[in-house]
Coordinates of C-alpha atoms and ligand atoms in Angstrom, one line a residue:
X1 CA 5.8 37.2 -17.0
X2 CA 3.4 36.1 -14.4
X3 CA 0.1 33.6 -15.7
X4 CA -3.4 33.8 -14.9
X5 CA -3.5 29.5 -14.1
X6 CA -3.1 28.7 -10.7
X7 CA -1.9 25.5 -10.7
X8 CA -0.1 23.4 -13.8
X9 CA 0.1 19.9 -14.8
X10 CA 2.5 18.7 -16.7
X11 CA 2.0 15.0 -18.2
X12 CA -1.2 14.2 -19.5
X13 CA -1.2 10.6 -19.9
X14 CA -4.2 9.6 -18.2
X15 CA -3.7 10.4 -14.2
X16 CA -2.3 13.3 -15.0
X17 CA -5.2 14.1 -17.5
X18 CA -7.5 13.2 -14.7
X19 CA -6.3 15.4 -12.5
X20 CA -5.9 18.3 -14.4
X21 CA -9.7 18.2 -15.5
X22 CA -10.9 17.5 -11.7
X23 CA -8.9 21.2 -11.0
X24 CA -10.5 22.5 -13.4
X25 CA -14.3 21.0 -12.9
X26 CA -13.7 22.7 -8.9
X27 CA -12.9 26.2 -10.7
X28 CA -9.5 26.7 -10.6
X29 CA -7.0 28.0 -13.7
X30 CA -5.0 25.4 -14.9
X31 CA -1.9 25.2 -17.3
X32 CA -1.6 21.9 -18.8
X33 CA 1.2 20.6 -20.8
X34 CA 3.1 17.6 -22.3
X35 CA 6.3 16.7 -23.9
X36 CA 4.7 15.8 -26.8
X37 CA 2.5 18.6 -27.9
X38 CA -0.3 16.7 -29.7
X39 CA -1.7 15.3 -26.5
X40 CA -1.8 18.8 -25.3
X41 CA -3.8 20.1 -28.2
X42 CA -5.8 16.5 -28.2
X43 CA -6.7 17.0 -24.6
X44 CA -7.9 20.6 -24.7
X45 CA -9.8 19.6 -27.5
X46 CA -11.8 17.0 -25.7
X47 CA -11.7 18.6 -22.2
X48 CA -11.7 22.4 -23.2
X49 CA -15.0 23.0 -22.3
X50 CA -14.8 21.4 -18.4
X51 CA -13.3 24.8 -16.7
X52 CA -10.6 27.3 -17.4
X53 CA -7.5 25.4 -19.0
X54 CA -4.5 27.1 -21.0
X55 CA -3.2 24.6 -23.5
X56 CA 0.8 25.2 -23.6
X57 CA 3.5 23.5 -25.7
X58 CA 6.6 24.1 -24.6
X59 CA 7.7 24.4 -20.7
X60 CA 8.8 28.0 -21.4
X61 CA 4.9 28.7 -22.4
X62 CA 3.7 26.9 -19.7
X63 CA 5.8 28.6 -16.4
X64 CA 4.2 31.6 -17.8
X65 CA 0.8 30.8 -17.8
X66 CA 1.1 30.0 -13.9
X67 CA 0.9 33.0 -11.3
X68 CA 3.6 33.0 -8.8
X69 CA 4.5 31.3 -6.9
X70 CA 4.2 28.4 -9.5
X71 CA 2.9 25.2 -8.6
X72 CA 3.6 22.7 -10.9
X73 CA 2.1 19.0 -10.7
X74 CA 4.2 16.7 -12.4
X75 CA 2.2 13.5 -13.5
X76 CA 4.8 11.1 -15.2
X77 CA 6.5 8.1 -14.7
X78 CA 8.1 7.2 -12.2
X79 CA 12.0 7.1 -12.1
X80 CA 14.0 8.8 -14.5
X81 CA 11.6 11.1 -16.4
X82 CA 10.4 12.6 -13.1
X83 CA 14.3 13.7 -12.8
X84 CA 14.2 15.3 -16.6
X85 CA 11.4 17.1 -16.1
X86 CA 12.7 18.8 -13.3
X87 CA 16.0 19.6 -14.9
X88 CA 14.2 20.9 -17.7
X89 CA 11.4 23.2 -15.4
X90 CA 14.2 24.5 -13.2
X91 CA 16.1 26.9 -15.0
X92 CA 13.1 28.3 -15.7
X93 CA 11.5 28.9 -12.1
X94 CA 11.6 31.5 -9.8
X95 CA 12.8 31.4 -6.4
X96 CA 10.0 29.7 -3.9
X97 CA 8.3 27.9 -7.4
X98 CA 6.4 24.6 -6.0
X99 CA 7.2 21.5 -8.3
X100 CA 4.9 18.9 -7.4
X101 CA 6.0 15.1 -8.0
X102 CA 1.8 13.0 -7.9
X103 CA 3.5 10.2 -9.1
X104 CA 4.7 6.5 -7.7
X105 CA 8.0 8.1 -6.8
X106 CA 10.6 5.8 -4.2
X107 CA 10.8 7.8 -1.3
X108 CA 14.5 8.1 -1.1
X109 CA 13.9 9.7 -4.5
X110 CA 11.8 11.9 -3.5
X111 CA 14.3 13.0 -0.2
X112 CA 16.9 13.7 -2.6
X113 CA 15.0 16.1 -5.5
X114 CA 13.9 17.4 -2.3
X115 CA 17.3 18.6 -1.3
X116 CA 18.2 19.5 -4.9
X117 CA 15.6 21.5 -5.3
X118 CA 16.1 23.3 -2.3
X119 CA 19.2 23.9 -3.3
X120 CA 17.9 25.5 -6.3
X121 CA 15.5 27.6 -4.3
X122 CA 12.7 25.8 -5.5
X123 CA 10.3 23.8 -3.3
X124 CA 9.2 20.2 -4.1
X125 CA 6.6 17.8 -3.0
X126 CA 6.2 14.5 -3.0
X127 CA 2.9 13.9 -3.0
X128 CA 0.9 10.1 -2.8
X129 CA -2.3 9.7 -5.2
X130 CA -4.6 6.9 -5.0
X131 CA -7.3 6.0 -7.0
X132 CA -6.5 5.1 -10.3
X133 CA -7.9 6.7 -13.5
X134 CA -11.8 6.6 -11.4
X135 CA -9.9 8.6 -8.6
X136 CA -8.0 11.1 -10.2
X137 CA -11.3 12.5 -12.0
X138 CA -13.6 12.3 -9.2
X139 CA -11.6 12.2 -5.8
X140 CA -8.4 10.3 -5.1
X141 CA -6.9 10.0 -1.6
X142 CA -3.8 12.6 -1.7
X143 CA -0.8 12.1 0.5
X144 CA 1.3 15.2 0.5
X145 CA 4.8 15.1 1.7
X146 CA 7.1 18.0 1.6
X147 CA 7.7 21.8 3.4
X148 CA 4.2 22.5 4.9
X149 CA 4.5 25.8 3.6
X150 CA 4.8 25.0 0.0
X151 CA 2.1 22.7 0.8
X152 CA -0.3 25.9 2.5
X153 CA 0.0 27.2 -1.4
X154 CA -2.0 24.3 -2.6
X155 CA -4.2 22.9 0.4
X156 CA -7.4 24.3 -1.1
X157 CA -6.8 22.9 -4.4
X158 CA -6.3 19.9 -2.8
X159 CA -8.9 19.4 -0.7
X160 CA -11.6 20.7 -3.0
X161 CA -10.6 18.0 -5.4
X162 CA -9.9 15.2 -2.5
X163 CA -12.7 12.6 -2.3
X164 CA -14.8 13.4 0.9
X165 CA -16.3 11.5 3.6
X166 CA -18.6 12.6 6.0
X167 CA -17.9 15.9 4.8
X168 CA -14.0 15.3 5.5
X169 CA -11.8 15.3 2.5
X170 CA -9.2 12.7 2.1
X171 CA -6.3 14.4 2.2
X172 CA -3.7 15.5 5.3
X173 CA -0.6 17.1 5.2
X174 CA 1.4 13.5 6.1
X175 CA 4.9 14.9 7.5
X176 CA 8.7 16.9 5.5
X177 CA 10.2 15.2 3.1
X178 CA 9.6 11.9 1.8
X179 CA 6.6 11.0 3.5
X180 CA 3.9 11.3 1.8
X181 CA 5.4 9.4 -0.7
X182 CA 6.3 7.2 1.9
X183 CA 2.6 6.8 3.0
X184 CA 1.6 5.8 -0.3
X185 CA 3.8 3.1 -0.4
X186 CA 2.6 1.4 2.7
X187 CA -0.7 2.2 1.1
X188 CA 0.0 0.1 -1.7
X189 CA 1.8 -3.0 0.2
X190 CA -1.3 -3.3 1.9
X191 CA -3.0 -3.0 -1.4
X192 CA -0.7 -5.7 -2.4
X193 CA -1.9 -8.0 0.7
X194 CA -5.3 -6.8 0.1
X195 CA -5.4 -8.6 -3.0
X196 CA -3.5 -11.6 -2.1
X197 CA -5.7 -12.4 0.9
X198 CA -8.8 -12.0 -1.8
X199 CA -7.5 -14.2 -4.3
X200 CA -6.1 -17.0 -2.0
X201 CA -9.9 -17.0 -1.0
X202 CA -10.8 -17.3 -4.3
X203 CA -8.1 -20.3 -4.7
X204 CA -10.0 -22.1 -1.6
X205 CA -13.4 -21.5 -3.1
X206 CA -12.4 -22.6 -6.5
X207 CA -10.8 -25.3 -5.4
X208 CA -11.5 -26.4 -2.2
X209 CA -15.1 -25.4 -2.2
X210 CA -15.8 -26.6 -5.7
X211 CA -17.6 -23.1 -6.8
X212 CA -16.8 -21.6 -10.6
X213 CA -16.3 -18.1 -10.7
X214 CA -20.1 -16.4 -10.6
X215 CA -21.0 -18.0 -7.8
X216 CA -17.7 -17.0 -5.9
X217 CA -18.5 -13.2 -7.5
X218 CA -22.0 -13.7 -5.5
X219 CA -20.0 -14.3 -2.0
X220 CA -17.9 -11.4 -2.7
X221 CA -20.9 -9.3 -3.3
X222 CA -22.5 -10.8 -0.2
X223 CA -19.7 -10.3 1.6
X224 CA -19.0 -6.7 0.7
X225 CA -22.0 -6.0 2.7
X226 CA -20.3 -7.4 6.0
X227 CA -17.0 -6.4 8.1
X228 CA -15.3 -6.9 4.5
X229 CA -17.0 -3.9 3.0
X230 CA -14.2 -1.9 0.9
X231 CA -13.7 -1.1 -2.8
X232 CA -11.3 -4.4 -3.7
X233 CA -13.9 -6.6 -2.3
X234 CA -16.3 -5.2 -4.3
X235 CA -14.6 -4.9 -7.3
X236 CA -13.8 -8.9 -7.0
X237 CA -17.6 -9.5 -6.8
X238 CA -17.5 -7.6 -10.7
X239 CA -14.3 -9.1 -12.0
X240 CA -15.6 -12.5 -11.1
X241 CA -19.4 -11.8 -12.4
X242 CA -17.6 -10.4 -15.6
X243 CA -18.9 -12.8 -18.6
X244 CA -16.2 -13.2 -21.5
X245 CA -17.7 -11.9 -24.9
X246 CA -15.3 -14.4 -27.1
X247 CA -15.6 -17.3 -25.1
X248 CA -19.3 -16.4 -23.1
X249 CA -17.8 -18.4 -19.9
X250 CA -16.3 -16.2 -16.8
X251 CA -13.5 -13.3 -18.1
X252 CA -11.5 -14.5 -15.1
X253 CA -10.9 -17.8 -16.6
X254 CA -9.4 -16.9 -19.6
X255 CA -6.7 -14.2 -18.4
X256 CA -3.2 -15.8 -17.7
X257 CA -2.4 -16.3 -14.0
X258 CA 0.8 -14.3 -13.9
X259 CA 0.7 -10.9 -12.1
X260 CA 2.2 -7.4 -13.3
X261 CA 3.7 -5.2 -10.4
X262 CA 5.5 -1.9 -10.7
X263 CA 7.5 -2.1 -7.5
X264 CA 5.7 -0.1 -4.7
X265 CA 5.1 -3.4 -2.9
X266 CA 8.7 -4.9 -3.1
X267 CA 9.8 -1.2 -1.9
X268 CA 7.6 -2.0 0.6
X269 CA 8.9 -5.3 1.9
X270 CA 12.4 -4.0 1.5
X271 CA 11.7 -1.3 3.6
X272 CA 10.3 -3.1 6.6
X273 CA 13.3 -5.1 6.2
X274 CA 15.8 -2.5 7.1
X275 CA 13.6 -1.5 10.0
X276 CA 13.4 -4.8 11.2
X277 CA 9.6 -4.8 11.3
X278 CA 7.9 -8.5 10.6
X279 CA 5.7 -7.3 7.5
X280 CA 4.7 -11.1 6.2
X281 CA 1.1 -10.3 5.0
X282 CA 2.3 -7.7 1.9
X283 CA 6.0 -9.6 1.9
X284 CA 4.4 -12.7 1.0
X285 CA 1.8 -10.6 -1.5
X286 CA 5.1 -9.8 -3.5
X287 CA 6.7 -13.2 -3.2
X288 CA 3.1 -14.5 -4.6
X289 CA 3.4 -12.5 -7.6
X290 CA 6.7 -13.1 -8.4
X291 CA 6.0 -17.1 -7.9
X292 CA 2.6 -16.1 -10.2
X293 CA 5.3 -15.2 -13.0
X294 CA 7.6 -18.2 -12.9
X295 CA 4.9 -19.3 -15.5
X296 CA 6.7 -21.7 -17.6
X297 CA 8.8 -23.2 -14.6
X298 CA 5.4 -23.8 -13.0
X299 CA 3.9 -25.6 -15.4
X300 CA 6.9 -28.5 -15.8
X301 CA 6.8 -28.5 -12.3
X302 CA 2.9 -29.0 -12.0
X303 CA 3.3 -32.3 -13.7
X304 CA 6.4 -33.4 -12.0
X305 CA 5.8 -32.1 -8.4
X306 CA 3.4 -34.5 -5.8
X307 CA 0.5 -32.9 -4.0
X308 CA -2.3 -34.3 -1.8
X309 CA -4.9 -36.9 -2.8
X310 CA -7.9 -34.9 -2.9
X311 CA -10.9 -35.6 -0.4
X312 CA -14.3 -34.7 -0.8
X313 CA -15.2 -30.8 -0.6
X314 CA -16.5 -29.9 3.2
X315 CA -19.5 -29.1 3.9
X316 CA -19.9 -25.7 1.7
X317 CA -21.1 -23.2 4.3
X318 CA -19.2 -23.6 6.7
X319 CA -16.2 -23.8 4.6
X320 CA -17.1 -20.7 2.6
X321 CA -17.8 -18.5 6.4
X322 CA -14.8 -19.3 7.5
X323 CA -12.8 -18.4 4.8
X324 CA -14.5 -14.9 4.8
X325 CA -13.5 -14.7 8.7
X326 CA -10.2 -16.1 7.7
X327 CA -9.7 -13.4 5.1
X328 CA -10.9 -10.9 7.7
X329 CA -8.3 -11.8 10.5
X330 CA -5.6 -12.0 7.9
X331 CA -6.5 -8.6 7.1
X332 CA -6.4 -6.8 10.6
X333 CA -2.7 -8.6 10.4
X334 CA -1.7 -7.2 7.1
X335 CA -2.9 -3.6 8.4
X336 CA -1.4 -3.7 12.2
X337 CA 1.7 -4.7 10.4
X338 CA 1.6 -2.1 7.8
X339 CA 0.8 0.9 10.6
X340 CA 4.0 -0.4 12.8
X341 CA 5.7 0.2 9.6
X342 CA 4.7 3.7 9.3
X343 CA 5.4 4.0 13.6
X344 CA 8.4 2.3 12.4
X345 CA 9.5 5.0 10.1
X346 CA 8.0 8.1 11.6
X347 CA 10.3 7.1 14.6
X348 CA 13.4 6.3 12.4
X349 CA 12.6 10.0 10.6
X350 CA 11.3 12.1 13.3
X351 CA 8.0 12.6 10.5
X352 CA 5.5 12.4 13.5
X353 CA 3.0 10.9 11.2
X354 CA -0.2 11.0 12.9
X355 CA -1.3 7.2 12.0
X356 CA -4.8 8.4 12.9
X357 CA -5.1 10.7 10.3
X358 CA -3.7 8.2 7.8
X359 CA -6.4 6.0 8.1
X360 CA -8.8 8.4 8.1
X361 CA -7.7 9.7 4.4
X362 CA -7.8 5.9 3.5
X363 CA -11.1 6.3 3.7
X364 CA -12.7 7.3 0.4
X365 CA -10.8 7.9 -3.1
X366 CA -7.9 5.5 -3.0
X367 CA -8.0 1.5 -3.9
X368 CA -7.9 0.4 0.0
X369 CA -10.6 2.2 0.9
X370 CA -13.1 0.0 3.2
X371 CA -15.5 0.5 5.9
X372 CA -12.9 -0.6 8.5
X373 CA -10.3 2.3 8.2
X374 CA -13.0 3.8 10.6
X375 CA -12.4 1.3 12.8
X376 CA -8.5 2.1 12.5
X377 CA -8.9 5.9 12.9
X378 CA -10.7 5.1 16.3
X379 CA -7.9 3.3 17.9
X380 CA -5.6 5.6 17.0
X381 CA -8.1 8.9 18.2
X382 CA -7.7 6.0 21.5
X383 CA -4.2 5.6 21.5
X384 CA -1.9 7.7 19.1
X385 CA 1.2 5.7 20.8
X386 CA -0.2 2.6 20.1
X387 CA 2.2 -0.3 19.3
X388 CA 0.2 -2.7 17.2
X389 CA -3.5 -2.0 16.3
X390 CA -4.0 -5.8 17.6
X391 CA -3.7 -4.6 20.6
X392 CA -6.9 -2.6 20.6
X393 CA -10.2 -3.6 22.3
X394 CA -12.2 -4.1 18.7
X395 CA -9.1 -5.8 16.8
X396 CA -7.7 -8.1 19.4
X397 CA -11.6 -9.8 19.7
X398 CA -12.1 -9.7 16.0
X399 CA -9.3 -11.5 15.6
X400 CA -9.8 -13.9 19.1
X401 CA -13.5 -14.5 17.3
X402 CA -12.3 -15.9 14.4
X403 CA -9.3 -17.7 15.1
X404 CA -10.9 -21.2 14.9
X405 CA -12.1 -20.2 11.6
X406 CA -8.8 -19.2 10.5
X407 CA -6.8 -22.4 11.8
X408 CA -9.7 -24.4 10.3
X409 CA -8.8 -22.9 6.7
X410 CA -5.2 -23.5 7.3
X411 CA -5.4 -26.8 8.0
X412 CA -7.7 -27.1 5.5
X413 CA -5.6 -25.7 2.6
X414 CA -2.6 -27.2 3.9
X415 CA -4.1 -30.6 3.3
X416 CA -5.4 -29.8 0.1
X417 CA -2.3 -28.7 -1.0
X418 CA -3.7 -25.0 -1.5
X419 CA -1.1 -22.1 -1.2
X420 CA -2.3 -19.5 0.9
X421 CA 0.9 -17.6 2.1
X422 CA -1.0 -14.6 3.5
X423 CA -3.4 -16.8 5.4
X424 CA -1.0 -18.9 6.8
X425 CA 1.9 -16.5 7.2
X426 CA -0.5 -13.9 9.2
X427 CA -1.6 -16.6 11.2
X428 CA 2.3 -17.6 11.8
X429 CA 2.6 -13.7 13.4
X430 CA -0.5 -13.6 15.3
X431 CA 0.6 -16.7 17.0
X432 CA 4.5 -15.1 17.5
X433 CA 3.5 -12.3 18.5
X434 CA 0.7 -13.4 21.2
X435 CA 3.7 -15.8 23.1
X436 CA 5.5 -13.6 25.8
X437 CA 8.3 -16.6 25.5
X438 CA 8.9 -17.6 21.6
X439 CA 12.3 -19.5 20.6
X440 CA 14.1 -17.2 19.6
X441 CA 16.5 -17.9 23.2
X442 CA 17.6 -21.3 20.6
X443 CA 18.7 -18.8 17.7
X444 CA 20.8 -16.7 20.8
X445 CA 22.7 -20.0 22.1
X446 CA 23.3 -21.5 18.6
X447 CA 24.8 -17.7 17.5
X448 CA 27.3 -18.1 20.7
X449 CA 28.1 -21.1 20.1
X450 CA 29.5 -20.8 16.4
X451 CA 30.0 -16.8 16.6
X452 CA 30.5 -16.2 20.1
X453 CA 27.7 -13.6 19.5
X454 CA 26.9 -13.9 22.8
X455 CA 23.5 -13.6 24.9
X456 CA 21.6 -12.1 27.7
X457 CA 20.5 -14.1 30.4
X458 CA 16.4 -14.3 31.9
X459 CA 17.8 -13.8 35.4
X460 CA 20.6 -11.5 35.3
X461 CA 22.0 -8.3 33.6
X462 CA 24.6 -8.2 31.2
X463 CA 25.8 -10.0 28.3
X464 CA 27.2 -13.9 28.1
X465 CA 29.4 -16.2 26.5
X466 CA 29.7 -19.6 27.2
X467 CA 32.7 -21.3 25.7
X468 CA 30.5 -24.1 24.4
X469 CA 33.5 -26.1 22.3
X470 CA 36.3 -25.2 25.1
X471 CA 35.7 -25.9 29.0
X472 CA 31.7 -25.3 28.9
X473 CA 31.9 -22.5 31.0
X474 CA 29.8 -18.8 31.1
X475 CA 32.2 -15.5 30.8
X476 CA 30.6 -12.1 31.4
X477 CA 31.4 -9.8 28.5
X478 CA 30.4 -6.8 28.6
Ligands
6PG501 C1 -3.5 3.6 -6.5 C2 -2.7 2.4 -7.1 C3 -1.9 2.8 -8.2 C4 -1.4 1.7 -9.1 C5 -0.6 0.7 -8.4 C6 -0.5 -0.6 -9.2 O1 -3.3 3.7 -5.3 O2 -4.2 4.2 -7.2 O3 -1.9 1.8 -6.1 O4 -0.8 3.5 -7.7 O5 -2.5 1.1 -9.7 O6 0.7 1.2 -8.3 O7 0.7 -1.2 -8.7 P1 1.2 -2.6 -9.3 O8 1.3 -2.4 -10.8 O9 2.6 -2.7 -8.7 O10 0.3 -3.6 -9.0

């Protein structure tokens, strides 16, 4: 039996909800349906009226609503139930069916329902969505991963629900397999270090700067109209303004300081590990959280543990500008270093991601979204083979522009015993990678001398040993 819908979603909890009704609002069918069958009839109860839906309560029910071939969005949790739902949809597809996995998937996940599928004659996508609830609705960022000829079935749908800028929408095929899910996880490490370099900031002008939490909302605004202009920035000027109805102070002061996360960030970090790519902005953004939830152990150590003696804030303005330029450099780092992890692993997985294009879907719907992606897409239109987006014209002055600031705040914290990991750590890598000569040449002779790992030599090919406990002398070895 073939459906009239031309698209389904299956889990309505509410991204997948949100998506399904943004389908619809753009005119096209849709089948929706959930394990449970309440929220089915509960949603088309509440939605019905915003464009063509067919309510369904069992799977059976819903693969025949969809015309062929089917194209199934699956919207649920991560993990496991992604896996059941597709055991349960698969006996009932046709050969060349499209499932559609919009969820936080792990990439390697994704690679392997990929194969499974395939060998099932279905096709599957793993597709990144960003935006949250807001997005989903109205326009998220979409990251499609997967065969591009499955993904030719559903580019229109796509686009026409993507969130547009300057007419473009904010969605790009991204490369086979597991890349688009891949994509979105870079996108939300840097989302990660997004949000660490904003509340380190916050830490300094809390407690460094001596300003409570409206008047810190106020810079945020401010500063949201500058080089910082993106959604989290703006946000932070909101959550900060937010007055508490129970209490009538600032909201922020009364939620605990320990941070959730759901693992795209420590995937993340893991990932740039086994490609050997320095990622220390979003790497220390995970560390932060996880220190932000060793809660009790902080607070027995927050009266046992010295820091400084505190001296007198600085002088306010100065302080607070160079803390937004510090913020600023930090960022440029936490971004180069999250693009050479996508070079990184379009190299590794022959995905010949165009990092260009990336950025330019970064643009508008998802959380990262900011005025400088522009900026990014440029250097890449520039230089698709670039190495590091440092290394670009605009970057590599932003960053030489406000490196006094920067060190200024490191110091600064650093004396005031303020933790500020992503400041300093960024920092740490703009000043490694600028030397042409780092130490590393120390690492190399210790390794040889209790390894006999050997080393190569400035002024000469080859590799070398020296028998450093023995006669002292240098073998060739290779
Ligand atoms: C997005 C967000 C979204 C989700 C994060 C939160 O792009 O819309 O990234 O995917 O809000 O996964 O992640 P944590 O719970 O790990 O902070």
């Amino acid at each position: 039996m073939t459906g009239q819908s031309r698209i389904g979603v299956t889990g309505l909890a509410v991204m997948g909800a949100n998506l399904a009704r943004n389908i619809a609002r753009h005119g096209v069918p849709v089948a929706v349906h959930n394990r449970t069958g309440a929220r089915t009839t509960e949603f088309i109860e509440a939605y019905g009226d915003e464009g063509e839906f067919t309510g369904t309560q069992s799977l059976q029910e819903f693969v025949d609503a969809l015309e062929r071939p089917r194209r199934i969005i699956v919207m649920v949790k991560a993990g496991k139930p992604v896996d059941g739902v597709i055991t349960e949809l698969t006996p009932l597809l046709d050969e060349g069916d499209i499932i559609i996995d919009a969820g936080n998937s792990h990439f390697p996940d994704t690679v392997r329902r990929t194969a499974e599928c395939a060998a099932n004659g279905i096709r599957f996508m793993g597709v990144g969505v960003s935006g949250g609830e807001e997005g989903a609705l109205l326009g998220p960022s979409i990251m499609p991963g997967g065969d591009p000829e499955a993904y030719a079935e559903v580019k229109d749908v796509f686009e026409a629900i993507a969130a547009q800028v300057d007419g473009t929408p904010c969605v790009v095929h991204v490369g086979p397999g597991g890349a688009g899910h891949y994509v979105k996880m870079v996108h939300n490490g840097i989302e990660y270090a997004d949000m660490q370099l904003i509340v380190e900031a916050y830490d300094l002008l809390t407690h460094v700067a001596g300003l409570d939490a409206p008047a810190i909302g106020k810079i945020f605004e401010e500063w949201n109209s500058g080089d910082l202009e993106s959604f989290l920035i703006e946000i932070t000027g909101k959550v900060l303004a937010k007055v508490d109805e129970k209490t009538g102070g600032p909201l922020v002061d009364v939620i605990v300081d320990r941070a959730g996360q759901k693992g795209t960030g420590t995937w993340t970090a893991i990932d740039a590990l086994g490609l050997g790519i320095p990622l220390t902005g979003i790497t220390e953004a995970v560390f932060a959280r996880g220190l932000s939830a060793l809660r009790d152990e902080r607070k027995k150590a927050s009266t046992t543990l010295a820091g400084p003696n505190p001296s007198a804030a600085e002088d306010r303005t100065d302080l607070v500008d160079d803390i937004r330029q510090a913020l600023y450099a930090s960022k440029v780092v936490a971004y180069a270093q999250g693009f050479a992890q996508m070079r990184a692993a379009s190299l590794q997985n022959d995905w010949n991601l165009d990092l260009g294009a990336m950025a330019t879907i970064w643009r508008g719907g998802c959380i990262i979204r900011a005025q400088f992606l522009n900026r990014i897409r440029d250097a890449y239109a520039e230089h698709p083979d670039l190495d590091n987006l440092l290394m670009v014209p605009y970057f590599t002055e932003a960053v030489a522009n406000a490196q006094d600031a920067w060190r200024r705040v490191v110091v600064t914290a650093t004396e005031q015993g303020v933790a500020i990991p992503a400041f300093s750590s960024s920092l740490s890598y703009y000043d490694g990678y600028r030397r042409e000569r780092g130490p590393a040449n120390l690492i190399q002779g210790l390794r040889d001398f209790f390894g006999a790992h050997t080393y190569e030599r400035i002024d000469a090919e080859g590799s070398f040993h020296t028998r450093w406990a023995q006669d002292g002398t240098e073998v060739r070895t290779d």
